[in-house]
XYZ file of C-alpha atoms in Angstrom:
784
model
C 10.875 7.411 1.306
C 10.970 3.987 3.044
C 12.697 1.127 1.238
C 9.872 -1.043 -0.098
C 12.109 -3.829 -1.390
C 11.029 -7.309 -0.371
C 13.506 -10.177 -0.065
C 13.014 -13.935 0.052
C 15.038 -14.100 3.303
C 12.154 -12.373 5.079
C 9.574 -14.901 3.914
C 9.337 -18.113 5.907
C 7.455 -21.286 5.114
C 8.208 -22.878 8.492
C 5.223 -24.854 9.745
C 3.484 -24.737 6.362
C 2.673 -27.753 4.232
C 2.281 -27.492 0.463
C 0.708 -30.151 -1.748
C 1.593 -30.227 -5.433
C -0.442 -32.083 -8.061
C -0.726 -32.318 -11.828
C -4.192 -32.840 -13.215
C -5.982 -33.234 -16.548
C -4.052 -33.762 -19.790
C -0.271 -33.900 -19.400
C 2.006 -31.228 -20.857
C 5.779 -31.016 -21.267
C 7.251 -28.776 -18.564
C 4.922 -29.959 -15.788
C 7.893 -31.726 -14.170
C 9.953 -28.531 -14.213
C 7.070 -26.802 -12.386
C 6.822 -29.621 -9.814
C 10.608 -29.489 -9.279
C 10.539 -25.715 -8.751
C 7.636 -25.921 -6.262
C 9.345 -28.689 -4.275
C 12.756 -27.028 -4.138
C 11.468 -23.522 -3.464
C 9.122 -24.907 -0.791
C 11.940 -26.781 0.957
C 14.237 -23.745 0.557
C 11.838 -21.509 2.538
C 11.403 -24.151 5.236
C 8.018 -25.629 4.273
C 7.140 -29.302 3.909
C 6.141 -30.250 0.380
C 4.027 -33.264 -0.556
C 3.601 -34.954 -3.923
C -0.042 -35.773 -4.612
C 0.255 -38.599 -7.145
C -2.360 -39.228 -9.871
C -3.978 -35.788 -9.601
C -7.268 -35.409 -7.757
C -7.722 -39.198 -7.737
C -4.671 -39.466 -5.482
C -6.049 -36.739 -3.231
C -9.333 -38.622 -2.861
C -7.697 -42.050 -2.384
C -4.999 -40.806 0.028
C -2.597 -43.423 1.429
C 0.683 -43.716 -0.480
C -0.593 -41.319 -3.135
C 0.358 -38.410 -0.862
C 4.073 -38.547 -0.058
C 6.523 -36.033 1.340
C 9.005 -34.849 -1.295
C 12.724 -34.390 -0.723
C 15.283 -32.235 -2.561
C 16.749 -35.275 -4.335
C 13.354 -36.725 -5.277
C 12.950 -34.106 -8.014
C 16.430 -34.544 -9.461
C 16.590 -35.420 -13.198
C 12.942 -34.417 -13.675
C 13.647 -31.193 -15.542
C 14.315 -32.807 -18.925
C 11.510 -35.379 -18.754
C 8.267 -34.811 -20.686
C 4.803 -35.555 -19.301
C 4.351 -35.632 -15.535
C 6.370 -37.944 -13.275
C 3.818 -37.736 -10.434
C 1.009 -38.882 -12.706
C -2.260 -37.328 -13.748
C -5.755 -38.759 -14.008
C -9.245 -37.604 -14.920
C -11.159 -37.999 -11.646
C -14.915 -38.549 -11.426
C -14.823 -38.974 -7.638
C -13.601 -35.421 -7.040
C -16.658 -34.125 -8.875
C -18.846 -35.560 -6.121
C -19.299 -34.018 -2.686
C -18.257 -37.297 -1.007
C -15.043 -37.366 -3.039
C -14.114 -33.838 -2.009
C -14.904 -34.691 1.623
C -12.429 -37.613 1.502
C -9.847 -35.382 -0.175
C -10.244 -32.744 2.590
C -9.742 -35.419 5.275
C -6.571 -36.707 3.575
C -5.133 -33.186 3.408
C -6.023 -32.231 7.010
C -4.487 -35.473 8.337
C -1.162 -34.335 6.839
C -1.615 -30.648 7.690
C -1.705 -29.584 4.023
C -3.526 -26.266 3.589
C -1.635 -24.964 0.563
C -2.264 -26.470 -2.837
C -0.349 -25.880 -6.017
C -2.427 -27.207 -8.918
C -0.854 -27.636 -12.356
C -3.502 -28.327 -14.988
C -6.078 -26.899 -17.388
C -9.159 -24.784 -16.699
C -11.224 -27.792 -15.536
C -8.631 -28.738 -12.915
C -8.327 -25.142 -11.714
C -12.107 -24.630 -11.532
C -12.319 -27.820 -9.433
C -9.631 -26.494 -7.092
C -11.518 -23.224 -6.633
C -14.768 -25.046 -5.801
C -12.833 -27.140 -3.262
C -11.504 -23.948 -1.663
C -14.982 -22.400 -1.465
C -16.383 -25.549 0.182
C -13.407 -26.052 2.513
C -14.843 -24.688 5.778
C -18.126 -26.570 5.183
C -16.199 -29.803 4.514
C -14.221 -29.356 7.736
C -17.467 -28.800 9.694
C -18.819 -32.079 8.293
C -15.587 -33.884 9.253
C -15.805 -32.470 12.825
C -19.465 -33.595 13.098
C -18.631 -37.116 11.932
C -15.774 -37.216 14.457
C -13.077 -37.736 11.809
C -11.156 -34.606 12.801
C -11.078 -32.590 16.025
C -12.513 -29.109 16.493
C -8.958 -27.931 17.167
C -7.753 -29.313 13.787
C -10.576 -27.514 11.977
C -9.436 -24.245 13.625
C -5.747 -24.751 12.765
C -6.457 -25.724 9.150
C -9.406 -23.374 8.641
C -8.213 -21.810 5.360
C -7.173 -23.537 2.145
C -4.903 -21.535 -0.180
C -4.759 -22.335 -3.857
C -2.370 -21.233 -6.582
C -2.742 -22.538 -10.119
C -0.300 -22.922 -12.990
C -1.720 -23.663 -16.392
C -0.301 -26.782 -17.972
C -1.964 -27.241 -21.362
C -0.413 -27.712 -24.784
C -3.400 -25.963 -26.447
C -2.645 -22.519 -24.923
C -6.401 -22.218 -24.453
C -6.433 -20.358 -21.141
C -7.141 -16.627 -20.983
C -4.999 -14.463 -18.725
C -1.606 -15.871 -19.706
C 0.357 -15.393 -22.948
C 1.741 -18.930 -22.840
C 0.701 -22.037 -20.944
C 3.227 -24.686 -19.876
C 3.681 -27.191 -22.721
C 2.605 -24.999 -25.651
C 6.111 -24.184 -26.853
C 7.188 -27.844 -26.646
C 4.089 -28.946 -28.583
C 5.020 -26.389 -31.275
C 8.516 -27.926 -31.378
C 6.986 -31.369 -32.047
C 4.679 -29.980 -34.769
C 7.454 -28.037 -36.503
C 9.823 -31.037 -36.384
C 7.149 -33.060 -38.182
C 6.339 -30.296 -40.694
C 10.029 -29.793 -41.514
C 10.388 -33.537 -42.094
C 7.224 -33.713 -44.210
C 8.341 -30.779 -46.337
C 11.332 -32.674 -47.714
C 9.252 -35.673 -48.793
C 6.419 -33.476 -50.112
C 8.926 -31.513 -52.174
C 10.323 -34.695 -53.726
C 6.909 -35.843 -54.972
C 5.119 -32.486 -55.438
C 2.533 -33.467 -52.840
C -0.064 -31.648 -50.797
C -0.095 -32.511 -47.094
C -3.036 -31.942 -44.780
C -1.899 -31.917 -41.138
C -4.213 -32.176 -38.166
C -2.903 -30.672 -34.938
C -4.462 -30.665 -31.474
C -6.819 -27.917 -30.335
C -10.426 -28.965 -29.863
C -11.584 -25.503 -28.847
C -8.502 -23.397 -29.500
C -6.621 -22.831 -32.741
C -3.390 -21.495 -31.204
C -1.193 -24.478 -32.160
C -2.565 -24.574 -35.709
C -2.221 -20.818 -36.169
C 1.319 -20.465 -34.818
C 2.625 -23.574 -36.568
C 1.096 -22.251 -39.834
C 2.939 -18.965 -39.243
C 6.144 -20.791 -38.372
C 6.209 -23.016 -41.449
C 4.574 -20.668 -43.957
C 1.582 -22.981 -44.523
C -0.669 -22.294 -47.518
C -3.900 -22.499 -45.545
C -4.957 -22.842 -41.918
C -8.334 -23.738 -40.404
C -9.073 -22.903 -36.764
C -12.231 -22.922 -34.595
C -12.044 -19.168 -33.794
C -12.078 -18.093 -37.442
C -14.312 -20.302 -39.579
C -13.632 -19.628 -43.264
C -16.184 -17.538 -45.145
C -18.656 -19.267 -47.454
C -17.020 -20.242 -50.709
C -13.700 -20.955 -48.951
C -13.316 -24.225 -50.830
C -12.850 -22.474 -54.199
C -10.622 -19.845 -52.624
C -8.358 -22.432 -51.033
C -8.073 -24.489 -54.220
C -7.322 -21.321 -56.219
C -4.522 -20.436 -53.801
C -3.025 -23.944 -53.916
C -3.032 -24.021 -57.714
C -1.593 -20.487 -57.859
C 1.286 -21.562 -55.622
C 1.983 -24.593 -57.816
C 1.994 -22.373 -60.908
C 4.545 -20.236 -59.053
C 6.999 -23.188 -59.075
C 6.172 -24.216 -55.494
C 6.479 -28.000 -55.354
C 4.434 -28.632 -52.232
C 1.403 -27.387 -50.314
C 0.858 -27.562 -46.561
C -2.612 -27.165 -45.048
C -2.870 -27.119 -41.245
C -6.153 -27.984 -39.543
C -6.979 -27.707 -35.843
C -8.941 -30.764 -34.676
C -11.798 -28.433 -33.671
C -11.962 -26.574 -37.022
C -15.512 -25.623 -38.060
C -17.280 -23.753 -40.861
C -19.675 -20.799 -40.516
C -22.547 -23.143 -39.610
C -20.503 -24.785 -36.825
C -20.065 -27.986 -38.885
C -16.702 -29.753 -38.410
C -14.079 -29.430 -41.161
C -12.074 -32.660 -41.158
C -8.753 -33.520 -42.767
C -10.448 -36.163 -44.936
C -12.955 -33.586 -46.193
C -10.066 -31.314 -47.230
C -8.144 -34.159 -48.841
C -11.190 -35.181 -50.915
C -11.761 -31.561 -51.894
C -8.160 -31.047 -53.124
C -8.137 -34.363 -55.017
C -11.546 -33.682 -56.586
C -10.923 -30.054 -57.584
C -7.211 -30.053 -58.391
C -6.188 -33.685 -58.795
C -3.119 -33.096 -56.561
C -1.457 -36.081 -54.901
C -2.658 -35.455 -51.313
C -1.761 -37.108 -47.998
C -3.178 -36.695 -44.491
C -1.050 -36.770 -41.318
C -2.727 -36.663 -37.908
C -0.116 -35.713 -35.314
C -2.128 -36.829 -32.278
C -0.293 -37.524 -29.022
C 3.131 -36.915 -30.538
C 2.433 -33.273 -29.652
C 2.192 -34.066 -25.952
C 5.379 -36.120 -25.927
C 9.092 -35.600 -25.949
C 11.398 -33.478 -23.880
C 10.283 -29.964 -22.844
C 11.780 -27.033 -24.753
C 14.085 -24.523 -23.032
C 11.229 -21.978 -23.016
C 8.858 -24.363 -21.198
C 11.475 -25.310 -18.606
C 12.207 -21.660 -17.808
C 8.520 -20.711 -17.841
C 7.605 -23.610 -15.533
C 10.558 -22.982 -13.187
C 9.690 -19.283 -12.887
C 6.006 -20.068 -12.357
C 6.784 -22.761 -9.754
C 8.884 -20.351 -7.681
C 6.267 -17.595 -8.058
C 3.524 -20.053 -6.969
C 5.343 -20.795 -3.687
C 5.793 -17.045 -3.054
C 2.061 -16.536 -3.680
C 1.205 -19.313 -1.175
C 3.552 -17.847 1.457
C 1.925 -14.438 1.109
C -1.684 -15.670 0.991
C -4.059 -14.674 3.775
C -7.490 -16.271 4.406
C -9.181 -13.610 2.237
C -6.813 -13.931 -0.746
C -8.676 -15.243 -3.809
C -7.276 -18.292 -5.612
C -4.852 -17.039 -8.225
C -3.095 -18.256 -11.330
C 0.577 -17.530 -11.892
C 0.812 -16.427 -15.477
C 3.092 -14.871 -18.061
C 2.547 -11.471 -19.615
C 5.317 -10.485 -22.047
C 8.275 -11.760 -20.045
C 6.788 -10.763 -16.683
C 5.481 -13.338 -14.212
C 2.169 -11.995 -12.844
C -0.646 -13.251 -10.625
C -4.220 -13.114 -11.877
C -7.435 -14.110 -10.018
C -8.210 -17.674 -11.044
C -11.943 -17.249 -11.568
C -11.504 -14.157 -13.774
C -9.359 -16.269 -16.099
C -11.802 -19.181 -16.054
C -14.763 -16.880 -16.785
C -12.916 -15.249 -19.681
C -11.956 -18.690 -21.059
C -15.607 -19.801 -20.858
C -16.723 -16.574 -22.554
C -14.556 -17.454 -25.576
C -16.364 -20.774 -25.938
C -19.735 -19.085 -25.496
C -18.889 -16.487 -28.185
C -17.892 -19.300 -30.569
C -21.077 -21.265 -29.854
C -23.094 -18.114 -30.609
C -21.070 -17.472 -33.805
C -19.568 -14.232 -32.460
C -16.200 -15.230 -33.900
C -14.525 -11.807 -33.994
C -15.266 -11.371 -30.327
C -13.879 -14.839 -29.586
C -10.580 -13.835 -31.221
C -10.493 -10.593 -29.208
C -11.211 -12.431 -25.947
C -8.320 -14.826 -26.633
C -6.058 -11.832 -26.085
C -3.600 -9.633 -27.978
C -1.032 -12.350 -28.577
C -3.571 -14.554 -30.393
C -5.015 -11.591 -32.291
C -1.577 -10.439 -33.452
C -0.688 -13.939 -34.629
C -3.887 -14.041 -36.641
C -3.388 -10.581 -38.158
C 0.222 -11.375 -39.106
C -0.873 -14.649 -40.702
C -3.549 -12.860 -42.753
C -1.038 -10.222 -43.805
C 1.493 -12.782 -45.035
C -0.582 -15.576 -46.456
C -2.886 -13.914 -48.936
C -0.943 -12.683 -51.872
C -2.775 -9.916 -53.635
C -2.729 -9.641 -57.400
C -0.848 -6.614 -58.683
C -3.998 -4.659 -59.524
C -5.161 -4.949 -55.874
C -1.898 -3.609 -54.440
C -1.545 -0.002 -53.380
C 1.283 1.438 -55.476
C 3.685 3.436 -53.359
C 6.657 3.925 -55.741
C 8.920 3.616 -52.662
C 11.988 1.354 -52.627
C 12.846 -0.400 -49.348
C 16.111 -2.321 -48.760
C 16.553 -5.210 -46.306
C 19.914 -6.474 -45.040
C 21.408 -8.791 -42.400
C 24.324 -7.523 -40.304
C 26.561 -9.284 -37.765
C 26.826 -13.001 -37.003
C 24.148 -15.390 -38.329
C 21.161 -16.032 -36.039
C 18.407 -18.597 -36.573
C 15.191 -16.772 -37.473
C 16.842 -14.073 -39.615
C 15.383 -15.643 -42.769
C 11.877 -15.727 -41.276
C 12.246 -11.996 -40.556
C 13.451 -11.245 -44.105
C 10.584 -13.254 -45.641
C 8.038 -11.458 -43.487
C 9.497 -8.014 -44.263
C 9.598 -8.681 -48.021
C 6.017 -9.945 -48.199
C 4.556 -7.238 -45.971
C 6.491 -4.622 -47.969
C 5.102 -5.942 -51.257
C 1.586 -6.034 -49.762
C 2.026 -2.375 -48.754
C 2.910 -1.570 -52.373
C 6.679 -1.034 -52.037
C 9.431 -2.416 -54.257
C 11.681 -4.520 -52.035
C 15.453 -4.804 -52.453
C 17.712 -7.388 -50.823
C 21.297 -6.464 -49.907
C 23.738 -9.393 -49.758
C 26.517 -9.643 -47.150
C 25.499 -6.763 -44.884
C 27.127 -3.322 -45.183
C 30.012 -4.876 -47.113
C 27.668 -5.981 -49.881
C 25.915 -2.620 -49.646
C 28.967 -0.537 -50.526
C 29.950 -3.053 -53.237
C 26.528 -2.672 -54.831
C 25.269 -6.241 -54.180
C 21.667 -5.032 -54.235
C 18.838 -6.555 -56.223
C 15.063 -6.567 -56.219
C 13.472 -9.408 -54.252
C 9.962 -10.663 -55.077
C 7.214 -12.552 -53.227
C 8.187 -15.985 -54.566
C 11.917 -15.485 -53.873
C 11.377 -15.869 -50.120
C 9.132 -18.965 -50.269
C 10.166 -21.641 -47.761
C 12.560 -19.305 -45.918
C 10.978 -19.519 -42.447
C 12.455 -22.891 -41.545
C 15.969 -22.175 -42.841
C 18.749 -21.524 -40.337
C 21.595 -19.007 -40.719
C 21.288 -16.081 -43.149
C 20.356 -16.735 -46.778
C 21.076 -13.110 -47.712
C 24.553 -13.466 -46.268
C 25.749 -11.440 -43.308
C 29.005 -9.716 -42.315
C 30.267 -7.823 -39.278
C 31.592 -4.907 -41.423
C 30.520 -1.482 -40.118
C 29.430 1.248 -42.558
C 31.494 4.257 -41.295
C 34.580 3.635 -43.500
C 32.462 3.099 -46.605
C 29.796 5.735 -45.995
C 30.408 7.583 -49.313
C 29.958 4.408 -51.346
C 26.865 3.366 -49.329
C 25.299 6.804 -49.929
C 26.085 6.434 -53.627
C 24.384 3.014 -53.759
C 21.362 4.502 -51.951
C 21.203 7.132 -54.702
C 21.755 4.672 -57.596
C 18.968 2.358 -56.409
C 16.846 5.209 -55.041
C 16.457 3.511 -51.649
C 13.797 5.327 -49.585
C 13.979 3.241 -46.372
C 16.198 0.666 -44.665
C 15.400 -2.384 -42.551
C 18.468 -3.813 -40.812
C 18.136 -7.242 -39.170
C 21.117 -8.125 -36.999
C 23.144 -7.950 -33.810
C 25.333 -5.373 -32.076
C 27.039 -4.399 -35.360
C 23.610 -3.582 -36.816
C 22.947 -1.320 -33.812
C 26.340 0.421 -34.209
C 25.827 0.581 -37.992
C 22.490 2.349 -37.625
C 24.091 4.914 -35.317
C 26.882 5.514 -37.844
C 24.399 5.952 -40.703
C 22.385 8.404 -38.650
C 25.521 10.354 -37.695
C 26.454 10.653 -41.396
C 23.096 12.199 -42.364
C 24.522 15.713 -42.060
C 26.981 14.944 -44.887
C 24.789 12.692 -47.038
C 21.182 13.595 -47.816
C 20.732 10.053 -49.269
C 20.862 8.704 -45.689
C 17.970 10.940 -44.608
C 15.455 8.097 -44.917
C 13.493 6.083 -42.307
C 15.684 3.330 -40.855
C 14.702 0.606 -38.419
C 16.641 -2.204 -36.812
C 15.262 -5.551 -35.664
C 17.523 -7.345 -33.110
C 18.813 -10.748 -34.261
C 21.716 -12.315 -32.361
C 22.175 -15.480 -30.300
C 23.888 -13.396 -27.589
C 20.737 -11.367 -26.764
C 22.918 -8.339 -25.989
C 21.039 -5.530 -27.772
C 20.053 -2.455 -25.717
C 16.361 -1.619 -25.985
C 15.165 -5.207 -26.346
C 14.638 -7.954 -23.760
C 14.852 -10.607 -26.467
C 16.468 -10.975 -29.857
C 15.823 -13.343 -32.768
C 18.069 -16.422 -32.519
C 18.527 -16.516 -28.738
C 15.763 -19.106 -28.208
C 17.244 -21.473 -30.824
C 20.684 -21.124 -29.210
C 19.186 -21.831 -25.765
C 17.584 -25.006 -27.079
C 20.907 -26.099 -28.590
C 22.626 -25.540 -25.217
C 19.848 -27.290 -23.294
C 19.840 -30.344 -25.604
C 23.610 -30.697 -25.294
C 23.503 -30.285 -21.504
C 20.805 -33.003 -21.288
C 23.071 -35.428 -23.140
C 26.084 -34.464 -21.060
C 24.101 -34.927 -17.826
C 23.088 -38.371 -19.025
C 26.726 -39.239 -19.657
C 27.724 -37.857 -16.227
C 24.947 -39.856 -14.507
C 26.278 -43.035 -16.083
C 29.868 -42.536 -14.970
C 28.922 -41.066 -11.547
C 30.954 -38.486 -9.631
C 31.655 -36.400 -12.694
C 31.446 -32.641 -13.161
C 31.192 -31.038 -16.609
C 32.406 -27.503 -17.343
C 30.589 -26.161 -20.409
C 31.552 -22.972 -22.235
C 28.776 -21.013 -23.960
C 28.819 -18.132 -26.443
C 27.493 -14.633 -25.846
C 30.517 -12.311 -25.943
C 30.379 -10.467 -22.611
C 26.647 -11.089 -22.241
C 25.794 -13.849 -19.784
C 22.234 -14.448 -21.034
C 22.922 -17.859 -22.647
C 24.960 -19.122 -19.686
C 22.402 -17.971 -17.086
C 19.151 -18.885 -18.796
C 20.733 -22.034 -20.276
C 21.841 -22.921 -16.747
C 18.291 -22.479 -15.444
C 16.865 -24.635 -18.267
C 19.486 -27.374 -17.905
C 19.530 -27.492 -14.099
C 23.158 -26.312 -13.753
C 24.936 -26.026 -10.400
C 26.625 -22.739 -11.315
C 26.992 -20.304 -14.219
C 29.912 -17.886 -14.413
C 29.211 -14.611 -16.215
C 30.938 -11.261 -16.747
C 28.004 -9.226 -15.303
C 28.403 -10.856 -11.880
C 32.109 -10.708 -10.970
C 33.458 -13.735 -9.104
C 36.746 -14.539 -7.361
C 38.732 -17.552 -6.220
C 36.681 -17.761 -3.000
C 33.498 -18.247 -4.988
C 35.134 -20.906 -7.161
C 36.277 -22.639 -3.951
C 32.769 -22.538 -2.444
C 31.336 -24.002 -5.692
C 33.810 -26.899 -5.462
C 32.817 -27.481 -1.814
C 29.145 -27.355 -2.770
C 29.726 -30.020 -5.449
C 31.742 -32.135 -2.990
C 28.715 -32.109 -0.648
C 26.412 -32.939 -3.565
C 28.485 -36.034 -4.417
C 27.586 -37.444 -0.963
C 23.891 -37.501 -1.994
C 22.193 -39.685 -4.590
C 22.807 -37.010 -7.298
C 26.415 -37.744 -8.201
C 26.987 -35.369 -11.075
C 27.598 -31.692 -11.648
C 27.049 -29.188 -14.442
C 28.812 -25.823 -14.541
C 28.328 -23.268 -17.335
C 30.841 -20.560 -18.170
C 30.264 -17.629 -20.490
C 33.179 -17.334 -22.972
C 34.253 -13.856 -21.771
C 33.237 -13.983 -18.119
C 36.806 -13.482 -16.925
C 40.133 -12.816 -18.572
C 42.080 -15.030 -16.155
C 39.561 -17.580 -14.917
C 39.402 -19.288 -18.297
C 37.546 -22.507 -19.041
C 40.880 -24.378 -18.807
C 41.729 -22.721 -15.488
C 38.330 -23.577 -13.962
C 38.586 -27.126 -15.316
C 42.068 -27.603 -13.800
C 41.027 -26.024 -10.501
C 37.970 -28.276 -10.177
C 40.059 -31.299 -11.164
C 42.694 -30.574 -8.527
C 40.292 -29.614 -5.720
C 37.895 -32.435 -6.474
C 40.579 -35.145 -6.434
C 39.279 -38.358 -4.920
C 35.704 -36.987 -4.835
C 34.836 -36.269 -8.480
C 36.580 -35.997 -11.810
C 36.080 -33.316 -14.427
C 35.424 -32.924 -18.139
C 35.098 -29.789 -20.255
C 33.134 -29.002 -23.377
C 33.220 -25.870 -25.561
C 29.909 -25.641 -27.442
C 31.127 -23.098 -30.010
C 29.328 -22.343 -33.261
C 26.735 -25.095 -32.944
C 24.825 -22.438 -30.958
C 24.464 -20.314 -34.105
C 23.350 -23.139 -36.374
C 20.369 -25.406 -36.855
C 16.776 -24.852 -37.888
C 15.151 -21.952 -36.014
C 12.905 -22.827 -33.084
C 9.153 -22.118 -33.430
C 9.583 -19.140 -31.083
C 12.310 -17.563 -33.248
C 10.366 -18.157 -36.471
C 7.294 -16.589 -34.962
C 9.095 -13.732 -33.214
C 11.081 -12.935 -36.376
C 7.936 -13.011 -38.508
C 5.895 -10.738 -36.238
C 8.593 -8.225 -35.344
C 9.677 -7.761 -39.003
C 6.036 -7.311 -40.094
C 5.617 -4.613 -37.445
C 8.872 -2.931 -38.551
C 7.660 -2.858 -42.163
C 4.346 -1.284 -41.168
C 6.305 1.412 -39.278
C 8.417 2.044 -42.420
C 5.245 2.520 -44.509
C 3.897 5.001 -41.985
C 7.179 6.956 -41.851
C 7.524 7.027 -45.668
C 4.146 8.765 -45.921
C 5.064 11.082 -43.050
C 8.436 12.137 -44.506
C 7.500 12.332 -48.189
C 7.960 15.884 -49.540
C 5.461 16.460 -52.327
C 7.189 19.609 -53.602
C 10.592 17.868 -53.953
C 9.207 14.466 -54.912
C 11.427 12.679 -52.387
C 11.581 11.254 -48.865
C 13.551 13.338 -46.375
C 13.845 12.095 -42.763
C 16.351 13.744 -40.466
C 14.724 13.466 -37.047
C 15.858 11.251 -34.159
C 12.692 9.173 -34.334
C 13.297 8.265 -37.984
C 16.170 5.900 -37.018
C 14.758 3.416 -34.537
C 15.324 0.058 -32.926
C 12.231 -2.112 -32.544
C 12.583 -4.097 -29.337
C 10.509 -6.163 -26.965
C 10.255 -4.364 -23.644
C 8.540 -6.218 -20.790
C 5.122 -6.599 -22.374
C 5.191 -4.750 -25.659
C 7.064 -4.139 -28.894
C 8.446 -0.593 -28.785
C 10.144 1.661 -31.371
C 13.035 3.541 -29.738
C 15.318 6.115 -31.422
C 18.839 4.595 -31.438
C 20.333 7.917 -30.275
C 18.314 7.647 -27.069
C 19.683 4.148 -26.385
C 23.297 5.389 -26.204
C 23.104 6.037 -22.457
C 21.789 2.504 -21.865
C 24.779 0.911 -23.610
C 28.159 -0.325 -22.391
C 29.959 0.036 -25.735
C 33.249 -1.480 -24.498
C 31.633 -4.799 -23.593
C 28.812 -4.556 -26.129
C 26.005 -5.115 -23.634
C 23.083 -3.102 -22.198
C 23.859 -1.506 -18.816
C 20.720 -3.040 -17.331
C 19.537 -6.554 -18.178
C 16.215 -8.026 -17.015
C 17.382 -11.662 -16.941
C 19.881 -10.960 -14.137
C 16.818 -11.206 -11.869
C 16.596 -14.895 -12.840
C 20.070 -15.712 -11.488
C 18.964 -16.152 -7.861
C 16.356 -18.656 -9.106
C 19.049 -20.791 -10.661
C 21.048 -20.658 -7.416
C 18.058 -21.474 -5.215
C 17.100 -24.450 -7.403
C 20.733 -25.643 -7.158
C 20.559 -25.441 -3.306
C 22.589 -22.271 -2.726
C 21.565 -19.795 -0.047
C 21.188 -16.464 -1.834
C 19.454 -13.124 -1.673
C 16.437 -12.868 -3.968
C 14.558 -9.613 -4.506
C 10.870 -10.516 -4.739
C 9.576 -6.929 -4.826
C 8.171 -7.505 -8.321
C 6.032 -10.371 -7.020
C 2.795 -10.210 -5.182
C 0.736 -7.743 -7.166
C -2.538 -9.378 -8.102
C -3.433 -8.032 -11.529
C -6.887 -8.071 -13.018
C -7.421 -9.583 -16.395
C -9.184 -6.532 -17.807
C -6.228 -4.341 -16.855
C -3.900 -6.866 -18.452
C -5.739 -6.547 -21.725
C -5.590 -2.738 -21.641
C -1.865 -2.677 -20.918
C -1.105 -5.321 -23.433
C -1.952 -3.165 -26.440
C 1.044 -3.891 -28.585
C 2.218 -7.165 -27.099
C 3.570 -9.644 -29.584
């Protein structure tokens, strides 16, 4: 069979010109996308042009269209908004405007456009592409370009990236800017919660989203809001009484505050707007609660981009250049999008049509269809919110008579508490009695087990660390006592939330089933560790928060280095032997190098990195950032690398080192970790309910589960959440170094090197398949 691998070295951009523009509303992460397009374009030998002020700059020409250099995109990564400007452009909507834009592009030989914007901007780009040959004919007839030029520049290629904080574009799970906007919202909600708690207030928050309720829905999930109003799901008639009943019920339950989140486009069943003032008046009139309104407005668009948005935009920018290099005259305009953690290309007009269909369904009051058209990710968020927010009264609950225990194992990870809260509430909704185990397996064998109720986990989503307490103790030595505690409390199922120790612990419990019938119960593990080193899952709870902590610190350090000039920082990250934090943190922070265990390095590589930095100091970017995973090498320690750089860089640059340590485990969880923890734990609990029914033996009146598939790990794999028997993951695990044998993020390492100006080999075999949106939906059945 022929080798079908495709490498970047075989793709050349020589003789090609790429124009990059940002259009429509700004979004954090746009600059990271621009930077990636410019650097990848230059790397493959193309010329790249900034088109300032969006389509207006394309129409006006002149200094608005400037060639970009490698250095011109330095220090852009951490800046919010768009450095090259964006404008709403009426001229481009006219035929004359597009004719002027075509002339300006042809004069500079630009026939490849990378458009970063919302659906309006991308639709405009597609129209421009369809008219291109006609526009060139007109320019030839008016004598403004030659016949020869119209032949050379006969095809215009367009690749779009969606920059929109609303996440209102179909065909991609996340748009650039959405995660950062959620960060801004959650920062505000967390701050409001402390003041609301002091005064027992109700807060009504308005978030952006004129036609899409994504921000409102996910922020409501991430902060455990009491009520949420979004355009896709108008509340049923009589919602006012229902909402007030729920608010008063929560107050009676000793909850000192209420949070109501409203999307700016929220409507009722008759398509009438529901405003924050209307809700405030309603709460004051019906309940007499002290109520305040906060409209977040443009705060949501501002601030520095999150680690997620920087990585998303960098990956999309590189993918966009690859798509332009591979485009032929017949290739339809495409959008580079994200599905699970895969970068894919989707036909632009399919996405636009689907996005317009959502609006049409809403206008025609086909709301359930609108939710379905938004995609699985939106639908799952909505279903999880419904599952967690509406507390049923005891008489409504199914009564299962099953007892389910939840515990945290390993080191603390931000988002663990959100997962516990979700598991407890879903378990109660399913009719189970929930038990909380303190201090992991250590607390288990000591009998630190008590029932946990709905109200006990209120306000847990935003709390960092582990409120249940967590330990690294493994169960094997204490298996008799653990089995005894299982019997005493009649535990029928286990949910373990934790890191590598949780994975090992589950294997040990399963291995002990032959000796202890008490352990023959359904068990499931949800990965939660900052190191992201769990086999069977591409991501784990806590890793995103740790990445943001690393990225924030690196931003500050870069600022310090820029001030002093000619300074290189060596930064040590956590992760055990897993290089995820160092690599992905390096990509998000714009590092020059990242040393990891998975990619062995020697003194020659260290020497070439020093030489590379020496060359860099001759340019206008006189600073360096090098990340080192804590266990990347036994002998090339952080001190050794620091001393080597110091010695070799004498007279050219000086060096500083910084060990980030446990700050990576602390802090409030990021919106992504809150949301991921909430959804994955809810799914784990639903699996437990299913397995309890499956393994219940009527004749014996007990649960008996002794099959491989009754002890599973629930992980995110490419595009879906998958239950995998832990026994089957053994072969995928390097137990000595506590890492999976294969790790998806290693494919991102060449990106980091390319964006730091290193020549490297990059396997682009995964790129280039144009996927259709309908197929995406079918595949995406259990995406988060």
